[in-house]
XYZ file of C-alpha atoms in Angstrom:
772
model
C -4.838 9.878 6.622
C -8.075 7.930 6.334
C -10.543 8.063 9.166
C -10.533 5.322 11.774
C -12.969 2.600 10.865
C -15.462 1.231 13.324
C -14.719 -2.279 14.428
C -16.732 -5.089 16.054
C -15.692 -8.154 17.987
C -16.140 -11.461 16.253
C -16.411 -14.626 18.307
C -13.867 -17.306 17.610
C -13.970 -21.003 18.532
C -11.963 -22.389 21.401
C -9.255 -24.369 19.649
C -6.912 -24.686 22.557
C -5.182 -21.386 21.901
C -5.750 -17.944 23.266
C -8.654 -16.289 21.449
C -7.909 -13.483 19.029
C -9.789 -10.241 19.369
C -10.889 -9.703 15.781
C -12.599 -6.585 14.597
C -14.736 -5.691 11.620
C -15.743 -2.253 10.334
C -19.275 -2.384 11.720
C -18.533 -2.100 15.450
C -17.158 0.279 18.004
C -14.295 2.589 17.170
C -11.190 1.324 18.865
C -9.130 4.423 18.178
C -6.002 2.389 17.400
C -4.888 -0.241 14.947
C -4.449 -3.812 16.112
C -1.110 -5.595 15.906
C -2.283 -8.099 13.261
C -4.660 -7.975 10.313
C -5.919 -10.121 7.429
C -4.805 -8.858 3.987
C -7.777 -10.582 2.335
C -10.688 -9.671 4.654
C -11.434 -6.007 5.247
C -11.645 -4.951 8.889
C -10.384 -8.189 10.443
C -7.751 -7.261 13.034
C -6.412 -8.876 16.188
C -4.162 -8.167 19.151
C -2.486 -11.549 18.869
C -1.195 -13.623 15.917
C -3.384 -16.405 14.597
C -5.714 -17.212 11.707
C -8.412 -15.061 10.114
C -11.827 -16.279 11.307
C -13.320 -15.558 7.867
C -10.865 -16.967 5.329
C -8.475 -18.983 7.518
C -5.385 -17.152 6.241
C -2.662 -16.442 8.792
C -2.910 -12.879 10.098
C -0.041 -10.585 9.137
C 1.928 -8.175 11.276
C 0.557 -4.632 11.004
C 3.418 -2.106 10.617
C 0.946 0.646 11.487
C 0.419 -0.665 15.026
C 2.288 0.921 17.877
C 5.691 -0.392 18.820
C 5.951 -0.565 22.603
C 8.367 -2.814 24.460
C 10.164 -5.640 22.686
C 8.223 -8.894 22.624
C 9.736 -12.367 22.245
C 7.669 -15.022 20.490
C 7.911 -18.651 19.406
C 8.154 -19.242 15.644
C 6.134 -22.450 16.047
C 3.628 -21.103 18.581
C 3.061 -17.429 17.760
C 0.487 -17.137 20.542
C 3.423 -17.397 22.972
C 4.573 -13.853 23.762
C 7.147 -13.103 26.447
C 8.848 -9.936 27.660
C 12.291 -11.548 27.747
C 14.216 -14.111 25.666
C 14.077 -17.769 26.632
C 12.541 -21.059 25.530
C 8.977 -21.669 24.346
C 6.950 -23.235 27.204
C 5.073 -25.380 24.661
C 7.770 -26.798 22.386
C 11.064 -25.705 23.935
C 12.163 -23.833 20.804
C 14.229 -20.663 21.275
C 12.054 -17.537 21.285
C 12.735 -14.836 18.691
C 12.382 -11.032 18.969
C 9.273 -9.554 17.404
C 9.328 -6.078 15.842
C 7.442 -4.074 13.210
C 10.232 -4.872 10.785
C 9.775 -8.621 11.261
C 8.229 -10.144 8.185
C 5.549 -12.805 8.353
C 8.472 -15.114 7.712
C 9.350 -14.994 11.445
C 5.909 -16.340 12.375
C 4.007 -18.229 9.703
C 7.062 -19.200 7.636
C 8.851 -20.950 10.505
C 5.585 -22.545 11.604
C 4.982 -24.025 8.147
C 8.630 -24.870 7.437
C 9.039 -26.943 10.607
C 5.895 -28.928 9.868
C 6.717 -29.317 6.200
C 10.084 -30.991 6.795
C 8.599 -33.345 9.394
C 5.680 -34.137 7.075
C 8.049 -34.766 4.168
C 10.063 -37.234 6.249
C 6.891 -39.234 6.980
C 5.132 -38.770 3.619
C 7.970 -40.164 1.461
C 7.885 -43.669 3.006
C 4.054 -43.609 2.936
C 4.166 -42.838 -0.774
C 6.703 -45.623 -1.399
C 4.662 -48.120 0.601
C 1.505 -47.255 -1.362
C 3.023 -46.912 -4.818
C 6.102 -49.134 -4.537
C 4.664 -51.891 -6.676
C 4.408 -49.448 -9.583
C 8.138 -48.712 -9.409
C 10.253 -51.180 -11.453
C 12.462 -53.313 -9.222
C 10.693 -52.315 -5.988
C 8.295 -55.192 -5.290
C 7.165 -54.277 -1.792
C 4.499 -56.988 -1.634
C 7.211 -59.642 -1.861
C 8.887 -58.612 1.405
C 6.092 -56.773 3.277
C 2.617 -58.292 3.675
C -0.305 -56.076 2.658
C -1.725 -55.970 6.184
C 1.551 -54.740 7.653
C 1.957 -52.332 4.751
C -1.443 -50.748 5.441
C -0.768 -50.429 9.181
C 2.630 -48.871 8.467
C 0.968 -46.286 6.222
C -1.530 -45.534 9.003
C 1.200 -45.070 11.637
C 3.264 -42.789 9.371
C 0.291 -40.719 8.149
C -1.271 -40.080 11.556
C 1.465 -37.629 12.792
C 1.083 -35.697 9.549
C -2.675 -35.380 10.040
C -2.704 -34.690 13.777
C 0.405 -32.506 14.109
C 1.865 -31.302 10.817
C -1.494 -30.636 9.168
C -3.629 -30.057 12.252
C -3.817 -26.333 11.488
C -5.642 -27.122 8.222
C -8.412 -28.965 10.049
C -8.622 -26.229 12.709
C -9.072 -23.613 9.979
C -11.638 -25.827 8.250
C -13.612 -26.112 11.483
C -13.477 -22.347 11.994
C -14.825 -21.806 8.504
C -17.936 -23.815 9.451
C -18.364 -22.094 12.818
C -18.042 -18.659 11.212
C -20.183 -19.649 8.221
C -17.395 -18.451 5.963
C -16.460 -21.265 3.565
C -12.974 -20.888 2.143
C -10.000 -22.844 0.826
C -9.514 -24.584 4.175
C -13.082 -25.873 4.012
C -12.185 -27.763 0.850
C -8.787 -28.929 2.093
C -10.246 -30.181 5.389
C -13.098 -32.010 3.687
C -10.846 -33.568 1.033
C -8.013 -34.804 3.199
C -10.368 -35.655 6.051
C -12.454 -37.826 3.714
C -9.367 -39.650 2.410
C -7.935 -40.269 5.910
C -11.283 -41.107 7.524
C -12.255 -43.581 4.798
C -8.827 -45.226 5.076
C -9.235 -45.693 8.835
C -12.636 -47.275 8.284
C -11.249 -49.557 5.554
C -8.344 -50.596 7.796
C -10.401 -51.305 10.920
C -13.735 -52.405 9.493
C -12.853 -53.758 6.050
C -15.020 -56.844 6.443
C -18.135 -54.692 6.799
C -17.734 -53.222 3.281
C -19.514 -54.724 0.259
C -17.423 -56.738 -2.168
C -17.827 -53.995 -4.819
C -15.618 -51.772 -2.617
C -12.720 -54.247 -2.587
C -9.674 -54.932 -4.710
C -7.859 -58.264 -4.258
C -10.089 -58.901 -1.261
C -9.200 -55.655 0.560
C -10.835 -52.231 0.673
C -8.308 -49.732 -0.751
C -6.801 -47.170 1.631
C -5.747 -43.632 0.717
C -3.319 -42.754 3.485
C -0.796 -41.667 0.851
C -3.298 -39.153 -0.560
C -3.889 -37.539 2.848
C -0.151 -37.554 3.674
C 1.104 -36.208 0.344
C -1.701 -33.648 -0.023
C -1.039 -32.164 3.429
C 2.706 -32.152 2.749
C 2.176 -30.306 -0.520
C -0.210 -27.888 1.225
C 2.513 -27.186 3.777
C 5.038 -26.631 0.991
C 2.710 -24.189 -0.730
C 1.990 -22.335 2.521
C 5.697 -22.167 3.357
C 6.583 -20.719 -0.064
C 3.609 -18.368 0.119
C 4.626 -17.106 3.568
C 8.157 -16.434 2.332
C 6.876 -14.613 -0.753
C 4.333 -12.579 1.224
C 7.124 -11.527 3.553
C 8.857 -9.950 0.561
C 5.807 -7.840 -0.327
C 6.469 -5.542 2.617
C 10.130 -5.066 1.762
C 9.712 -1.450 0.641
C 7.925 -0.559 3.863
C 10.535 -2.264 6.027
C 13.282 -0.419 4.153
C 11.525 2.854 4.955
C 11.327 1.856 8.619
C 15.008 1.010 8.657
C 15.852 4.501 7.349
C 15.055 6.203 10.652
C 17.991 7.315 12.771
C 18.468 5.638 16.147
C 20.615 8.323 17.816
C 20.980 12.110 17.702
C 23.661 14.610 18.774
C 21.889 17.197 20.939
C 23.611 20.491 21.767
C 23.113 21.484 25.390
C 22.739 25.032 26.717
C 26.451 25.214 27.580
C 27.408 24.345 23.978
C 28.511 20.788 24.703
C 27.088 17.788 22.856
C 25.360 14.694 24.168
C 24.288 11.589 22.274
C 20.671 10.704 22.975
C 18.195 8.174 21.623
C 15.904 9.411 18.891
C 12.935 9.048 21.275
C 14.492 11.646 23.610
C 14.615 14.403 20.962
C 12.052 17.146 21.527
C 10.720 19.970 19.397
C 13.073 23.027 19.376
C 16.130 20.950 20.342
C 19.300 22.014 18.513
C 21.048 19.037 16.912
C 24.350 18.577 15.133
C 24.541 16.335 12.067
C 27.960 15.218 10.838
C 28.885 13.910 7.354
C 27.676 10.358 6.768
C 25.069 10.500 9.526
C 21.322 10.307 9.113
C 19.261 13.405 9.814
C 17.591 12.500 13.144
C 14.200 14.255 12.763
C 12.445 16.818 10.592
C 13.687 20.344 11.090
C 15.422 23.386 9.707
C 19.125 24.153 9.207
C 20.275 26.875 11.602
C 24.008 26.864 10.840
C 26.236 25.377 8.153
C 25.455 23.748 4.803
C 25.644 20.349 3.184
C 24.349 18.073 0.457
C 21.602 15.684 1.561
C 20.726 12.357 -0.035
C 16.900 12.372 -0.040
C 16.486 9.357 -2.311
C 14.721 7.319 0.351
C 11.684 9.656 0.226
C 11.885 11.115 -3.288
C 13.388 8.283 -5.331
C 15.826 10.788 -6.850
C 19.504 9.788 -6.512
C 21.133 13.251 -6.754
C 21.940 14.895 -3.375
C 20.185 18.216 -2.656
C 21.983 21.376 -1.518
C 20.929 22.526 1.972
C 21.942 25.734 3.695
C 20.715 27.963 6.489
C 16.904 28.074 6.875
C 16.358 25.132 4.502
C 14.231 22.233 5.728
C 15.705 18.753 6.242
C 13.875 15.462 6.655
C 14.515 12.772 9.238
C 16.071 9.603 7.810
C 17.822 11.336 4.907
C 21.611 11.065 4.763
C 24.055 13.935 5.215
C 26.675 13.465 2.488
C 29.237 16.239 2.926
C 29.343 19.139 5.414
C 28.338 19.287 9.064
C 25.454 21.508 10.137
C 23.235 22.391 13.046
C 19.490 22.039 12.858
C 16.441 22.870 14.934
C 14.015 19.990 15.517
C 10.519 20.887 14.332
C 8.771 17.517 14.062
C 9.594 14.462 16.139
C 8.197 10.984 16.718
C 5.035 10.192 14.804
C 4.914 13.717 13.350
C 8.000 13.277 11.155
C 7.577 12.841 7.415
C 9.091 9.351 7.539
C 6.592 8.243 10.192
C 3.740 9.763 8.201
C 4.928 7.968 5.063
C 5.138 4.626 6.887
C 1.672 5.206 8.343
C 0.160 6.135 4.964
C 1.799 3.210 3.156
C 0.743 0.717 5.846
C -2.868 1.872 5.639
C -2.834 1.834 1.854
C -1.440 -1.696 1.753
C -4.282 -2.842 3.972
C -6.995 -1.073 1.966
C -9.146 -2.796 -0.639
C -9.461 -1.825 -4.269
C -12.971 -1.845 -5.798
C -11.839 -4.610 -8.178
C -11.492 -6.862 -5.107
C -15.295 -6.898 -4.972
C -15.330 -9.115 -8.058
C -13.177 -11.748 -6.367
C -15.257 -11.485 -3.191
C -18.532 -12.028 -5.038
C -17.142 -15.046 -6.876
C -15.617 -16.554 -3.718
C -18.916 -16.213 -1.828
C -20.551 -18.700 -4.210
C -17.489 -20.626 -5.323
C -16.778 -22.854 -2.317
C -20.391 -24.056 -1.849
C -20.553 -24.681 -5.597
C -17.388 -26.791 -5.467
C -18.789 -28.870 -2.608
C -21.910 -29.501 -4.707
C -19.760 -30.458 -7.713
C -17.740 -32.851 -5.524
C -20.937 -34.501 -4.245
C -22.356 -34.823 -7.749
C -19.034 -36.208 -8.969
C -19.071 -38.784 -6.172
C -22.651 -39.844 -7.001
C -21.968 -40.051 -10.753
C -18.838 -42.170 -10.338
C -20.475 -44.396 -7.702
C -23.421 -45.147 -10.011
C -21.899 -45.195 -13.483
C -18.161 -45.551 -12.867
C -16.125 -48.681 -13.602
C -15.325 -51.175 -10.847
C -14.418 -50.504 -8.124
C -16.845 -47.602 -8.602
C -16.731 -46.418 -4.979
C -12.964 -46.026 -5.169
C -13.213 -43.894 -8.294
C -16.011 -41.858 -6.685
C -13.943 -41.098 -3.582
C -10.717 -40.272 -5.444
C -12.381 -37.915 -7.925
C -14.503 -36.082 -5.359
C -11.408 -35.521 -3.199
C -9.513 -34.253 -6.273
C -12.328 -31.757 -6.983
C -12.227 -30.427 -3.416
C -8.451 -30.049 -3.421
C -7.888 -28.602 -6.898
C -10.576 -25.929 -6.451
C -9.103 -24.238 -3.354
C -9.619 -20.497 -4.027
C -6.498 -19.202 -2.280
C -5.097 -17.790 -5.517
C -8.391 -15.996 -6.158
C -8.338 -14.386 -2.720
C -4.702 -13.343 -2.998
C -4.937 -11.940 -6.534
C -5.840 -8.369 -5.567
C -4.383 -7.694 -2.070
C -0.952 -9.072 -2.891
C -0.590 -6.783 -5.933
C -1.851 -3.792 -3.949
C 0.713 -4.435 -1.210
C 3.586 -4.633 -3.676
C 2.369 -1.700 -5.803
C 1.879 0.648 -2.854
C 5.292 -0.302 -1.464
C 6.912 0.271 -4.846
C 5.285 3.691 -5.092
C 6.557 4.670 -1.649
C 10.125 3.815 -2.643
C 9.769 6.193 -5.614
C 8.221 9.081 -3.684
C 4.609 8.332 -4.704
C 2.459 7.940 -1.590
C -0.924 6.310 -2.158
C -3.613 6.912 0.450
C -5.688 3.848 -0.421
C -6.122 1.172 -3.049
C -9.195 2.889 -4.499
C -7.130 5.943 -5.465
C -4.642 3.653 -7.202
C -7.396 1.935 -9.172
C -9.157 5.182 -10.141
C -5.879 6.763 -11.293
C -5.489 4.031 -13.892
C -8.650 5.243 -15.678
C -7.818 8.978 -15.617
C -7.825 10.706 -19.013
C -7.691 14.379 -17.943
C -5.130 15.991 -15.666
C -6.023 19.365 -14.147
C -3.066 21.289 -12.737
C -2.576 24.459 -10.802
C 0.208 26.743 -12.020
C 1.989 28.164 -8.990
C 3.979 25.527 -7.128
C 2.857 22.771 -9.483
C 4.121 23.819 -12.893
C 6.368 26.507 -11.470
C 8.873 26.650 -8.624
C 6.349 28.235 -6.294
C 9.044 30.689 -5.191
C 8.411 33.785 -7.336
C 10.666 36.840 -7.400
C 10.124 40.491 -8.285
C 11.349 41.304 -11.783
C 9.912 44.792 -12.461
C 8.782 47.810 -10.448
C 6.791 50.342 -12.459
C 5.787 53.431 -10.425
C 3.054 55.764 -11.634
C 4.061 59.194 -12.885
C 5.623 61.387 -10.171
C 5.780 58.519 -7.662
C 8.925 57.127 -6.020
C 9.924 53.516 -6.869
C 11.281 52.750 -3.365
C 8.139 54.066 -1.727
C 6.048 51.902 -4.062
C 7.986 48.831 -2.919
C 7.889 49.867 0.761
C 4.102 50.290 0.821
C 3.516 47.107 -1.151
C 5.929 45.033 0.946
C 4.558 46.393 4.239
C 1.041 45.290 3.288
C 2.132 41.988 1.738
C 4.064 41.177 4.907
C 0.691 40.513 6.518
C -0.244 38.044 3.745
C 0.771 34.390 3.258
C 0.570 34.422 -0.535
C 3.802 33.368 -2.315
C 3.633 36.475 -4.550
C 3.500 38.596 -1.408
C 6.528 36.785 -0.002
C 8.454 37.654 -3.176
C 7.609 41.354 -2.764
C 8.647 41.307 0.906
C 11.937 39.598 0.001
C 12.612 42.218 -2.669
C 12.198 44.937 -0.022
C 14.533 43.107 2.348
C 17.153 42.719 -0.383
C 16.876 46.456 -1.088
C 17.191 47.140 2.676
C 13.880 48.986 2.700
C 12.323 49.268 6.164
C 8.708 48.121 6.385
C 5.932 50.133 7.998
C 3.177 49.233 10.441
C -0.097 48.068 8.929
C -3.524 48.347 10.525
C -6.957 46.959 9.598
C -5.501 44.291 7.284
C -8.004 42.260 5.282
C -7.703 39.728 2.488
C -10.091 38.562 -0.254
C -8.960 35.160 -1.501
C -8.064 35.209 -5.171
C -8.606 38.998 -5.543
C -6.464 41.212 -3.334
C -5.602 42.649 0.078
C -6.219 45.945 1.869
C -4.882 47.732 4.938
C -3.967 51.122 6.347
C -0.481 52.629 6.477
C 0.022 56.092 7.968
C -3.747 56.210 8.369
C -4.407 55.919 4.630
C -5.733 52.859 2.717
C -3.340 50.701 0.680
C -4.803 48.221 -1.794
C -3.018 45.523 -3.790
C -4.590 43.122 -6.265
C -6.202 42.671 -9.650
C -7.644 45.644 -11.612
C -11.218 44.457 -11.094
C -10.654 44.286 -7.347
C -9.286 47.819 -7.276
C -12.146 49.097 -9.432
C -14.584 47.715 -6.884
C -12.639 49.732 -4.309
C -13.096 52.868 -6.491
C -9.368 53.323 -7.133
C -8.600 55.922 -9.820
C -5.881 56.009 -12.514
C -6.003 52.301 -13.367
C -5.956 52.818 -17.140
C -2.659 54.724 -17.103
C -0.507 51.604 -16.782
C -2.719 49.104 -18.634
C -0.479 48.928 -21.695
C 2.634 48.341 -19.571
C 0.840 45.679 -17.535
C -0.243 43.810 -20.671
C 3.320 43.841 -22.005
C 4.654 42.349 -18.756
C 1.930 39.721 -18.687
C 2.786 38.815 -22.270
C 6.235 37.884 -20.970
C 4.656 35.375 -18.587
C 4.922 37.602 -15.523
C 2.269 38.172 -12.891
C 1.395 41.830 -12.390
C -0.181 43.261 -9.233
C -1.630 46.783 -9.077
C -0.803 48.901 -6.026
C -3.013 51.807 -4.878
C -2.447 54.300 -2.079
C -5.106 56.663 -0.757
C -7.485 55.786 -3.589
C -5.013 56.262 -6.449
C -2.917 53.833 -8.494
C 0.752 54.316 -7.535
C 2.325 51.611 -9.690
C 2.764 48.027 -10.754
C 4.957 45.247 -9.455
C 5.730 42.302 -11.751
C 6.585 38.936 -10.277
C 7.845 35.902 -12.196
C 7.618 32.349 -10.959
C 10.113 30.268 -12.983
C 8.800 27.086 -14.575
C 10.401 23.991 -13.025
C 13.026 22.349 -15.200
C 11.173 19.060 -14.881
C 7.784 20.438 -15.940
C 8.354 20.455 -19.714
C 9.512 16.809 -19.976
C 6.795 15.774 -17.526
C 4.029 17.371 -19.621
C 5.349 15.604 -22.733
C 5.447 12.286 -20.880
C 1.879 12.718 -19.620
C 0.633 13.540 -23.108
C 2.272 10.349 -24.393
C 0.219 8.465 -21.824
C -2.892 9.865 -23.532
C -3.795 12.505 -20.954
C -5.349 15.867 -21.738
C -3.719 18.630 -19.668
C -5.849 21.502 -18.314
C -4.370 24.389 -16.306
C -6.498 26.309 -13.800
C -4.861 29.336 -12.203
C -5.816 32.392 -10.268
C -3.136 34.281 -12.208
C -3.932 36.713 -15.005
C -4.797 35.770 -18.582
C -1.501 36.950 -20.089
C 0.720 35.029 -17.684
C -1.405 31.890 -17.956
C -1.369 32.068 -21.762
C 2.418 32.463 -21.863
C 2.948 29.464 -19.548
C 0.431 27.320 -21.463
C 2.070 28.173 -24.781
C 5.571 27.390 -23.520
C 4.520 24.028 -22.096
C 2.085 23.007 -24.829
C -0.878 22.723 -22.454
C -4.172 21.844 -24.153
C -6.493 24.189 -22.299
C -6.348 26.735 -19.491
C -8.511 29.085 -17.466
C -6.996 32.156 -15.815
C -8.199 34.450 -13.042
C -10.118 31.641 -11.360
C -10.823 31.438 -7.618
C -10.939 28.254 -5.474
C -14.689 27.853 -5.971
C -14.214 28.289 -9.716
C -11.545 25.551 -9.754
C -13.920 23.194 -7.997
C -16.716 23.965 -10.460
C -14.360 23.541 -13.440
C -13.381 20.074 -12.197
C -17.023 19.144 -11.657
C -17.917 20.360 -15.175
C -15.193 18.185 -16.689
C -16.525 15.166 -14.804
C -20.088 15.949 -15.893
C -18.864 15.763 -19.502
C -17.624 12.232 -18.896
C -13.930 12.945 -18.237
C -12.004 10.951 -15.598
C -10.234 13.769 -13.802
C -7.087 13.876 -11.688
C -6.330 17.222 -10.055
C -2.805 18.175 -9.018
C -2.204 21.099 -6.680
C -0.318 22.247 -3.616
C -2.159 25.099 -1.949
C -5.118 25.696 0.342
C -6.924 27.184 -2.664
C -6.556 23.834 -4.467
C -8.146 21.728 -1.710
C -11.794 22.013 -2.946
C -10.770 21.001 -6.486
C -8.629 18.143 -5.182
C -11.604 16.810 -3.261
C -13.935 17.238 -6.274
C -11.712 15.304 -8.705
C -11.924 11.557 -9.268
C -8.495 11.438 -7.659
C -6.553 14.291 -6.071
C -2.771 14.505 -6.359
C -1.017 16.705 -3.804
C 2.499 18.008 -4.138
C 4.436 17.025 -1.032
C 5.917 20.514 -0.920
C 2.404 21.945 -0.506
C 0.105 22.624 2.424
C -1.269 20.033 4.837
C -4.806 20.935 3.731
C -3.993 20.047 0.118
C -2.332 16.776 1.159
C -5.306 15.807 3.355
C -7.666 16.432 0.405
C -5.726 14.209 -1.989
C -5.678 10.469 -2.634
C -2.061 10.526 -3.799
C 0.842 12.613 -2.532
C 4.065 13.225 -4.426
C 6.839 13.591 -1.861
C 9.090 15.701 -4.060
C 6.309 17.821 -5.575
C 7.514 17.073 -9.107
C 5.150 16.556 -12.055
C 7.332 13.705 -13.285
C 6.102 11.780 -10.272
C 2.536 12.014 -11.649
C 3.750 10.155 -14.722
C 5.302 7.579 -12.382
C 2.079 7.326 -10.392
C -0.035 6.736 -13.499
C 2.385 4.153 -14.861
C 2.395 2.444 -11.469
C -1.406 2.394 -11.285
C -1.663 0.904 -14.775
C 1.021 -1.686 -14.009
C -0.638 -2.642 -10.707
C -4.141 -2.992 -12.159
C -2.727 -4.947 -15.117
C -1.000 -7.232 -12.613
C -4.239 -7.708 -10.666
C -6.136 -8.628 -13.828
C -3.406 -11.114 -14.728
C -3.710 -12.676 -11.275
C -7.491 -12.857 -11.481
C -7.233 -14.434 -14.920
C -4.768 -17.041 -13.656
C -7.043 -17.827 -10.697
C -10.277 -17.996 -12.721
C -8.663 -19.932 -15.564
C -7.030 -22.390 -13.182
C -10.260 -23.188 -11.345
C -12.383 -23.228 -14.508
C -10.000 -25.767 -16.040
C -9.086 -27.728 -12.923
C -12.519 -28.550 -11.476
C -13.993 -30.386 -14.497
C -10.734 -32.281 -15.092
C -10.671 -33.339 -11.432
C -14.312 -34.414 -11.725
C -13.263 -36.785 -14.530
C -14.606 -35.072 -17.633
C -11.624 -36.333 -19.698
C -11.950 -39.960 -18.591
C -14.608 -41.057 -21.153
C -12.530 -39.643 -24.006
C -8.890 -40.152 -23.026
C -8.990 -42.328 -19.917
C -7.335 -39.508 -17.913
C -7.970 -38.812 -14.223
C -6.448 -36.175 -11.958
C -4.804 -37.647 -8.885
C -5.628 -35.791 -5.620
C -1.876 -35.506 -5.019
C -1.336 -33.797 -8.364
C -4.348 -31.574 -7.594
C -2.759 -30.563 -4.277
C 0.548 -29.693 -5.946
C -1.227 -27.668 -8.628
C -3.330 -25.839 -6.028
C -0.271 -24.856 -3.986
C 1.660 -23.722 -7.030
C -1.253 -21.601 -8.250
C -1.011 -19.447 -5.114
C 2.753 -19.198 -5.411
C 2.447 -18.203 -9.082
C 0.022 -15.393 -8.222
C 2.383 -14.041 -5.560
C 5.402 -14.370 -7.850
C 3.566 -12.438 -10.544
C 2.738 -9.683 -8.044
C 6.368 -9.475 -6.938
C 7.335 -8.521 -10.488
C 5.945 -5.065 -9.682
C 8.982 -4.441 -7.490
C 11.146 -4.391 -10.629
C 8.561 -2.765 -12.912
C 9.953 0.216 -14.799
C 7.837 3.296 -14.093
C-alpha cells in the first residue's frame, strides 16, 4: 500500500455550519484516512461531510476510512450526525443510517434533489410570468399589471436564491476566501449579478438612465437567476447520482464479506459468532452455500469454491485439505473445516478494498493538464465576461446595458469548468473499480496511466509462466551410488530451503517414504545453490559453476545427461556429497494452461515479451521456444534481473515487469510499472504497481486493455470539456450576433453547462461495461 501522505489543516470560513477539518499533503502525518475526501483536489480530506474548500465540490465518503459505530445523518443537513435514529434537529427530516457502503447519493443526492423540486415549483411560474407574452394565447399583461408581475417574480425567485441555491453562493464565497476560483465562482457571480441587478431595477428603477429602460421600465432578470439555479440543481442532482454509481464495484466488494461464522469450540460443539469475533487459529466450519468467513486453510473436508468476486473467473475452484481459502468467496458444494489465518483488516478482501479505495483517490499525471488549465481558466473567463460587458455596453444595440448584462452572465455560466475537473478523476474511479471486479488491483492512477504506454513485458519463468509447483521427474545417481540415498541427502538439505525446486525434492522424498536426516551449518547463496553438513560431511546442491567454486570433483561425468534433460525443458540440480558429485535431480515446472493464449494475446497488443530466469539455459530455451517468447536470459540472479530491466529502459523501452518471488522484487521496482502475481510473496506485491489476484498472465492482457480504455476515456472527457468551453464562451459573448443575430440565453447556457458534466460522467460510466 502507498505510504501515508502528510496532511495540513486548511482554514475554512464560518458559514453557519460546523467547520470541516481539511488536510493537504504538506502538513503533519495524521496516520489515518479521514471519513470524506475530494475526488478532484489531491490531499483534501475531512472528518465531516461538506464542500471542498478548493473547488467547492461536495466531499465524497471515503471507503478507506474506519467503520466504527453506526452514525445516523440527515440527507438535507449532512453535518448532522447522531448515534441513534430520529429526526433532524434542523429540518425535521428522518435521519438515515450512514455506512461505508452508502453512496454519495445518500448525502449530496438527497440534498440536491429536495432543493431541485422546490426550485422547479417556483421557477416554472417565474418563467411563465417573464416569458408569457411570447407564448401564443397567453397574454399575461392583459390580466396582470407589469408592476405586480415584477413583484411576483421577485417573491417567487427569492426562496430559490436564499434556500434552494444558497449552497452555490456559499461555495462561491469560499472560493474567494480560499483564493481558489472554480465553477462556483462563475455561477455565484453570474446568478448574483442577474438577481442583484433585478432587485435594483425593481426598487430603484427611477434612478436608472433612460437608455436602460424598455417601455419605461428597467428590465428585470429574475427568471434568469431562478431558471439557472434550478438547472444547476438538476445538473448537480444527476451528477451526484452518477458519481454514486462510480463506486459500485467497490461497494460490491464490501458486500461480499461474511457477517457471521461457525466457530468450533474445544468440546467439538459449534457456536455462531460475528465475523469481528473470529481470531487467528480459530477452527471454523463452512457449509454449502455459505461465504468463507476469513482467510485460512482447509483442515478437513473438500469443496468447490466460487472465487469470482476476487479473480473475475466464473468457474469454481477445487479445494481440499491444506489448500488456502479466501474470505468472502462462496462455498458451492461440500462442507469443510478451516483454520483462520488472517482476520479483520488482514484478509485479502480487506486489503483489496483498501488498495482500490486508495487507487480511486489517487491522481493520474494526465490530471496535471486539467489542473494547469483550470488555474488560469476561471480568471480568464471573468476577464472575458468583463470585456464582453464593456463591448456590449459601448457598441451594442439599444438597450445596450441589457445586452451587456445578459451576455456577460451567459459567459460566466456557460464556462463553468466542472466537466474539466471531473474528466480525469471520474474515469480513474470507474476504471480502478472495474479492474478490481476482474481481479486486477491497481495501486494508484499513475501505474494505470504508465501501463498504457508499455511496449515491453519482462516476465519471470517460475510461478509466472509456469505453475510454480515443480515436481521431480528424474533421479540420476552417479556410478556406484544409490538412488534413494541421493534423494535422501538432497531432500534433507533442501528441507532447510524455501525455494520451490527444493520443495519439489522434499515432496518426492515424502512420497517415497524416505526419512530425512539432520542438517547442520546450512547456508544459501541466492540464485546459485545451498550447502550444509549431514553426518559431519558437506552436502552441496546447485548449479555446476557453484559446485566448481566449492571444488567438487566429477562434474563432467553427467554433463551429457544433464544437457539432455535440460533440452526437455527440465531444471537440473547437481548434488555433491563429501566433495564428489553423487548425481542429478531433474525437476519440471509445468507451463500454465493459460500462459500460451496469454502470450499470444499480449503479442497482438504489440508487446515484446522478454523472459528473465535464474533457471539454466536449456530449460529457458525450451520454454521460450514452446511459448514463442521473443528474447530470454537464463541463469540470471536478482541483481541481474534489475540491471536487465534498467538496460531495456535505457534503450528507450517502456517496461512492465511481471513476477511473483522475492528475487523479482528489485526488477519490479526498477520497471516503469511492476506487475505482481497475487499468488506470489508479499515483498513482490509491495514492489509492484499492479497486482493480479489470480496470478494469471491473461490478467496482464486485461490490465493493459483496461489501462488503454481508461486513458482513452479520459482523453475523450478532456476533449469534450475543452471543446465545450472553447465553443461556448465566444458564442455566449455574442460572437455570432453580428453575422446571424444569434445570442446565447443565460438559461440555455446553464442547461448546457449542467449537461456537460453529466455527459462526462456518463462517458466514464461506459468503462463499467467495457470489454477487456
